[in-house]
C-alpha positions as YAML, in Angstrom:
chain: A
units: angstrom
residues:
- id: 1
  name: MET
  ca: [-0.44, -0.09, 0.18]
- id: 2
  name: LYS
  ca: [1.37, 3.21, -0.97]
- id: 3
  name: VAL
  ca: [1.19, 5.76, 1.77]
- id: 4
  name: GLY
  ca: [-0.44, 9.00, 0.67]
- id: 5
  name: ILE
  ca: [0.21, 11.32, 3.72]
- id: 6
  name: ALA
  ca: [2.28, 14.67, 2.70]
- id: 7
  name: GLY
  ca: [5.32, 14.21, 5.59]
- id: 8
  name: VAL
  ca: [5.57, 10.46, 5.07]
- id: 9
  name: MET
  ca: [5.71, 10.90, 1.27]
- id: 10
  name: LYS
  ca: [9.33, 11.86, 1.85]
- id: 11
  name: PHE
  ca: [9.76, 8.05, 2.68]
- id: 12
  name: ASN
  ca: [8.37, 7.13, -1.01]
- id: 13
  name: VAL
  ca: [8.11, 3.60, -0.13]
- id: 14
  name: ILE
  ca: [4.98, 1.06, -0.24]
- id: 15
  name: PHE
  ca: [3.92, 0.54, 3.20]
- id: 16
  name: PRO
  ca: [3.34, -3.45, 3.55]
- id: 17
  name: ASP
  ca: [0.64, -5.22, 2.92]
- id: 18
  name: LYS
  ca: [1.36, -7.72, 5.97]
- id: 19
  name: LYS
  ca: [0.49, -8.21, 9.61]
- id: 20
  name: TYR
  ca: [3.55, -8.76, 12.13]
- id: 21
  name: ASN
  ca: [3.95, -9.70, 15.65]
- id: 22
  name: ILE
  ca: [6.90, -7.35, 16.38]
- id: 23
  name: ILE
  ca: [7.28, -3.88, 15.13]
- id: 24
  name: TYR
  ca: [10.59, -2.00, 15.82]
- id: 25
  name: ALA
  ca: [10.25, 1.56, 15.32]
- id: 26
  name: ASP
  ca: [13.11, 4.05, 15.07]
- id: 27
  name: PRO
  ca: [10.68, 7.11, 13.72]
- id: 28
  name: PRO
  ca: [12.73, 9.75, 12.64]
- id: 29
  name: TRP
  ca: [11.76, 12.52, 15.30]
- id: 30
  name: ASP
  ca: [11.78, 16.42, 13.95]
- id: 31
  name: TYR
  ca: [13.81, 18.64, 16.59]
- id: 32
  name: LYS
  ca: [11.75, 21.52, 15.39]
- id: 33
  name: GLY
  ca: [14.87, 22.00, 12.68]
- id: 34
  name: GLN
  ca: [17.36, 22.47, 15.67]
- id: 35
  name: SER
  ca: [20.58, 21.49, 15.22]
- id: 36
  name: GLN
  ca: [23.33, 19.89, 18.02]
- id: 37
  name: HIS
  ca: [25.15, 22.46, 20.27]
- id: 38
  name: THR
  ca: [28.07, 21.08, 18.74]
- id: 39
  name: LYS
  ca: [30.99, 22.29, 16.34]
- id: 40
  name: THR
  ca: [32.46, 18.79, 15.45]
- id: 41
  name: LYS
  ca: [32.13, 18.98, 11.81]
- id: 42
  name: GLY
  ca: [30.10, 16.79, 10.41]
- id: 43
  name: SER
  ca: [27.97, 16.71, 12.94]
- id: 44
  name: GLY
  ca: [24.56, 18.65, 13.52]
- id: 45
  name: GLY
  ca: [20.92, 17.69, 13.92]
- id: 46
  name: ALA
  ca: [19.04, 14.83, 12.54]
- id: 47
  name: LYS
  ca: [17.64, 16.87, 9.95]
- id: 48
  name: THR
  ca: [21.44, 17.05, 8.18]
- id: 49
  name: HIS
  ca: [21.41, 13.36, 8.42]
- id: 50
  name: TYR
  ca: [18.04, 12.09, 7.08]
- id: 51
  name: ASN
  ca: [14.39, 13.20, 6.66]
- id: 52
  name: THR
  ca: [12.92, 14.04, 9.19]
- id: 53
  name: LEU
  ca: [9.00, 13.78, 10.62]
- id: 54
  name: VAL
  ca: [6.66, 15.92, 12.90]
- id: 55
  name: LEU
  ca: [4.34, 13.95, 15.26]
- id: 56
  name: LYS
  ca: [1.68, 14.80, 13.39]
- id: 57
  name: ASP
  ca: [2.77, 13.27, 10.75]
- id: 58
  name: LEU
  ca: [3.82, 9.99, 12.16]
- id: 59
  name: LYS
  ca: [0.42, 9.83, 13.91]
- id: 60
  name: GLN
  ca: [-0.82, 9.06, 10.27]
- id: 61
  name: LEU
  ca: [1.00, 5.81, 9.68]
- id: 62
  name: PRO
  ca: [-1.25, 2.94, 9.12]
- id: 63
  name: ILE
  ca: [0.48, 0.84, 12.02]
- id: 64
  name: LEU
  ca: [-2.75, -0.92, 12.73]
- id: 65
  name: ASP
  ca: [-2.93, -2.37, 9.26]
- id: 66
  name: ILE
  ca: [0.23, -4.16, 9.67]
- id: 67
  name: ALA
  ca: [-0.13, -5.34, 13.23]
- id: 68
  name: GLU
  ca: [-1.19, -8.63, 14.53]
- id: 69
  name: GLU
  ca: [-4.18, -9.13, 16.68]
- id: 70
  name: ASN
  ca: [-1.06, -9.81, 19.34]
- id: 71
  name: CYS
  ca: [1.54, -7.41, 18.83]
- id: 72
  name: LEU
  ca: [4.68, -5.62, 20.64]
- id: 73
  name: LEU
  ca: [5.44, -2.21, 19.33]
- id: 74
  name: PHE
  ca: [9.42, -1.58, 20.11]
- id: 75
  name: MET
  ca: [9.67, 2.36, 19.84]
- id: 76
  name: TRP
  ca: [13.07, 4.05, 20.21]
- id: 77
  name: ALA
  ca: [13.09, 7.69, 21.40]
- id: 78
  name: SER
  ca: [15.56, 10.34, 22.68]
- id: 79
  name: SER
  ca: [14.85, 12.35, 25.50]
- id: 80
  name: PRO
  ca: [13.46, 15.12, 24.42]
- id: 81
  name: HIS
  ca: [10.73, 12.99, 22.61]
- id: 82
  name: LEU
  ca: [9.62, 10.47, 25.67]
- id: 83
  name: ASP
  ca: [6.07, 12.17, 25.80]
- id: 84
  name: GLN
  ca: [5.72, 12.12, 22.21]
- id: 85
  name: ALA
  ca: [6.99, 8.85, 21.74]
- id: 86
  name: ILE
  ca: [4.14, 7.96, 24.48]
- id: 87
  name: ASP
  ca: [1.45, 9.84, 22.35]
- id: 88
  name: LEU
  ca: [2.24, 7.98, 19.16]
- id: 89
  name: GLY
  ca: [2.39, 4.07, 20.29]
- id: 90
  name: LYS
  ca: [-1.05, 5.01, 21.90]
- id: 91
  name: ALA
  ca: [-1.90, 7.05, 18.60]
- id: 92
  name: TRP
  ca: [-1.20, 3.90, 16.47]
- id: 93
  name: GLY
  ca: [-3.24, 1.86, 18.63]
- id: 94
  name: PHE
  ca: [-0.78, 0.14, 21.55]
- id: 95
  name: LYS
  ca: [-0.88, 0.28, 25.32]
- id: 96
  name: TRP
  ca: [2.18, 1.81, 26.88]
- id: 97
  name: ALA
  ca: [3.76, -1.25, 28.74]
- id: 98
  name: THR
  ca: [7.62, -0.34, 29.63]
- id: 99
  name: VAL
  ca: [10.78, 0.42, 29.09]
- id: 100
  name: GLY
  ca: [12.30, -2.51, 27.11]
- id: 101
  name: PHE
  ca: [16.46, -1.30, 26.46]
- id: 102
  name: CYS
  ca: [18.41, 1.64, 27.60]
- id: 103
  name: TRP
  ca: [21.41, 2.15, 25.51]
- id: 104
  name: ASP
  ca: [24.40, 3.71, 27.07]
- id: 105
  name: LYS
  ca: [26.14, 5.29, 23.67]
- id: 106
  name: GLN
  ca: [29.61, 5.27, 26.21]
- id: 107
  name: LYS
  ca: [29.58, 8.79, 24.59]
- id: 108
  name: VAL
  ca: [28.15, 12.08, 25.04]
- id: 109
  name: ASN
  ca: [26.00, 14.48, 23.59]
- id: 110
  name: PRO
  ca: [25.64, 18.11, 24.08]
- id: 111
  name: GLY
  ca: [22.14, 18.98, 25.59]
- id: 112
  name: PHE
  ca: [20.15, 21.84, 26.90]
- id: 113
  name: TYR
  ca: [20.02, 20.66, 30.72]
- id: 114
  name: THR
  ca: [22.56, 17.68, 31.01]
- id: 115
  name: MET
  ca: [25.06, 15.61, 28.49]
- id: 116
  name: SER
  ca: [22.89, 13.03, 26.91]
- id: 117
  name: GLN
  ca: [24.67, 9.49, 26.97]
- id: 118
  name: VAL
  ca: [21.47, 7.03, 26.90]
- id: 119
  name: GLU
  ca: [18.66, 6.49, 24.66]
- id: 120
  name: LEU
  ca: [15.27, 4.20, 25.62]
- id: 121
  name: CYS
  ca: [13.57, 1.96, 23.33]
- id: 122
  name: LEU
  ca: [9.77, 1.76, 24.71]
- id: 123
  name: ILE
  ca: [7.76, -1.53, 24.20]
- id: 124
  name: PHE
  ca: [4.07, -0.89, 24.16]
- id: 125
  name: LYS
  ca: [1.87, -3.72, 23.71]
- id: 126
  name: ARG
  ca: [-1.58, -4.59, 21.37]
- id: 127
  name: GLY
  ca: [-3.58, -7.81, 22.77]
- id: 128
  name: LYS
  ca: [-1.52, -9.91, 24.77]
- id: 129
  name: ILE
  ca: [2.55, -10.80, 24.36]
- id: 130
  name: PRO
  ca: [2.87, -13.04, 21.22]
- id: 131
  name: ALA
  ca: [3.87, -16.66, 21.58]
- id: 132
  name: PRO
  ca: [5.21, -18.19, 21.81]
- id: 133
  name: ARG
  ca: [7.91, -16.65, 24.37]
- id: 134
  name: GLY
  ca: [11.36, -17.64, 23.63]
- id: 135
  name: ALA
  ca: [14.14, -16.04, 26.19]
- id: 136
  name: ARG
  ca: [13.38, -14.46, 29.22]
- id: 137
  name: ASN
  ca: [16.33, -13.44, 30.74]
- id: 138
  name: ILE
  ca: [17.25, -10.21, 28.40]
- id: 139
  name: ARG
  ca: [18.91, -7.59, 29.62]
- id: 140
  name: GLN
  ca: [17.63, -4.25, 29.69]
- id: 141
  name: LEU
  ca: [21.01, -2.09, 29.76]
- id: 142
  name: ILE
  ca: [23.08, -2.62, 26.23]
- id: 143
  name: SER
  ca: [26.22, -0.83, 26.72]
- id: 144
  name: SER
  ca: [27.87, -0.03, 23.06]
- id: 145
  name: MET
  ca: [29.69, 2.76, 21.76]
- id: 146
  name: ARG
  ca: [27.37, 4.93, 19.54]
- id: 147
  name: ARG
  ca: [28.28, 4.94, 15.31]
- id: 148
  name: LYS
  ca: [26.91, 6.73, 12.54]
- id: 149
  name: HIS
  ca: [24.16, 9.25, 14.01]
- id: 150
  name: SER
  ca: [20.56, 7.92, 14.88]
- id: 151
  name: GLN
  ca: [22.20, 4.09, 14.11]
- id: 152
  name: LYS
  ca: [20.91, 1.92, 16.97]
- id: 153
  name: PRO
  ca: [23.03, -1.25, 17.87]
- id: 154
  name: ASP
  ca: [22.36, -4.27, 16.32]
- id: 155
  name: GLU
  ca: [22.31, -6.12, 19.70]
- id: 156
  name: VAL
  ca: [18.81, -4.64, 20.56]
- id: 157
  name: ARG
  ca: [17.33, -6.32, 17.49]
- id: 158
  name: ASP
  ca: [19.36, -9.68, 18.20]
- id: 159
  name: ARG
  ca: [17.64, -9.80, 21.42]
- id: 160
  name: ILE
  ca: [14.41, -8.81, 20.41]
- id: 161
  name: GLN
  ca: [15.00, -11.97, 17.71]
- id: 162
  name: LEU
  ca: [16.47, -14.34, 21.36]
- id: 163
  name: MET
  ca: [12.81, -12.97, 23.24]
- id: 164
  name: PHE
  ca: [10.55, -13.90, 19.80]
- id: 165
  name: PRO
  ca: [12.26, -16.12, 17.63]
- id: 166
  name: THR
  ca: [9.49, -17.72, 15.93]
- id: 167
  name: GLN
  ca: [7.11, -13.77, 15.22]
- id: 168
  name: THR
  ca: [6.79, -12.04, 12.18]
- id: 169
  name: LYS
  ca: [8.97, -9.05, 12.34]
- id: 170
  name: ILE
  ca: [9.44, -5.67, 10.68]
- id: 171
  name: GLU
  ca: [11.69, -2.78, 11.33]
- id: 172
  name: LEU
  ca: [10.26, 0.66, 10.57]
- id: 173
  name: PHE
  ca: [12.18, 3.37, 9.25]
- id: 174
  name: ALA
  ca: [14.73, 1.15, 8.79]
- id: 175
  name: ARG
  ca: [19.22, 1.48, 7.12]
- id: 176
  name: GLU
  ca: [19.33, -2.32, 6.15]
- id: 177
  name: LYS
  ca: [17.73, -5.43, 5.57]
- id: 178
  name: VAL
  ca: [18.20, -8.24, 7.92]
- id: 179
  name: GLU
  ca: [17.70, -11.88, 7.76]
- id: 180
  name: GLY
  ca: [14.71, -12.91, 9.70]
- id: 181
  name: TRP
  ca: [13.29, -9.06, 9.49]
- id: 182
  name: ASP
  ca: [10.97, -7.41, 6.97]
- id: 183
  name: SER
  ca: [12.28, -3.85, 6.18]
- id: 184
  name: TRP
  ca: [10.45, -1.14, 5.74]
- id: 185
  name: GLY
  ca: [12.31, 2.99, 5.00]
- id: 186
  name: ASN
  ca: [13.58, 5.03, 2.67]
- id: 187
  name: GLU
  ca: [16.94, 4.12, 2.89]
- id: 188
  name: VAL
  ca: [16.90, 0.28, 2.17]
...
């Protein structure tokens, strides 16, 4: 299905025509056009690295069309976007559950109040937790060196795979294809 939302058309990709038990999303949060407070060459805000979307446009994505009755949404949120992330998860038809992962980037970013070093991957639920379950001893904290701008540690996807090895999975706003996962985004 072609997504016809003005902001989302920046992605110019066909939305999946399939249902998933696990949805893993790293929304391209808009920082109101702001750049980071840094003088490092090649740095800057998200807008200098990829197309961003405002919350209003993100909410219009037809996520329920691809979510199974029993589905978990794993969604990345930077600290300034926590309230928007919870709002977005609910707008997509999910209930807030918990923080799934806390990523220690091992480097700091400038922030308005404190030096930012962590990012959170939130969990939302639709229906029940998809069964059958895999590993139940997966740790929440991930300490992994920050790489390219906004590139998340592969270990998070690997841990989700261990938790739900047989479920259908998709990564939204993906930058690469990964075996066992469907991918949606303008960088794949």
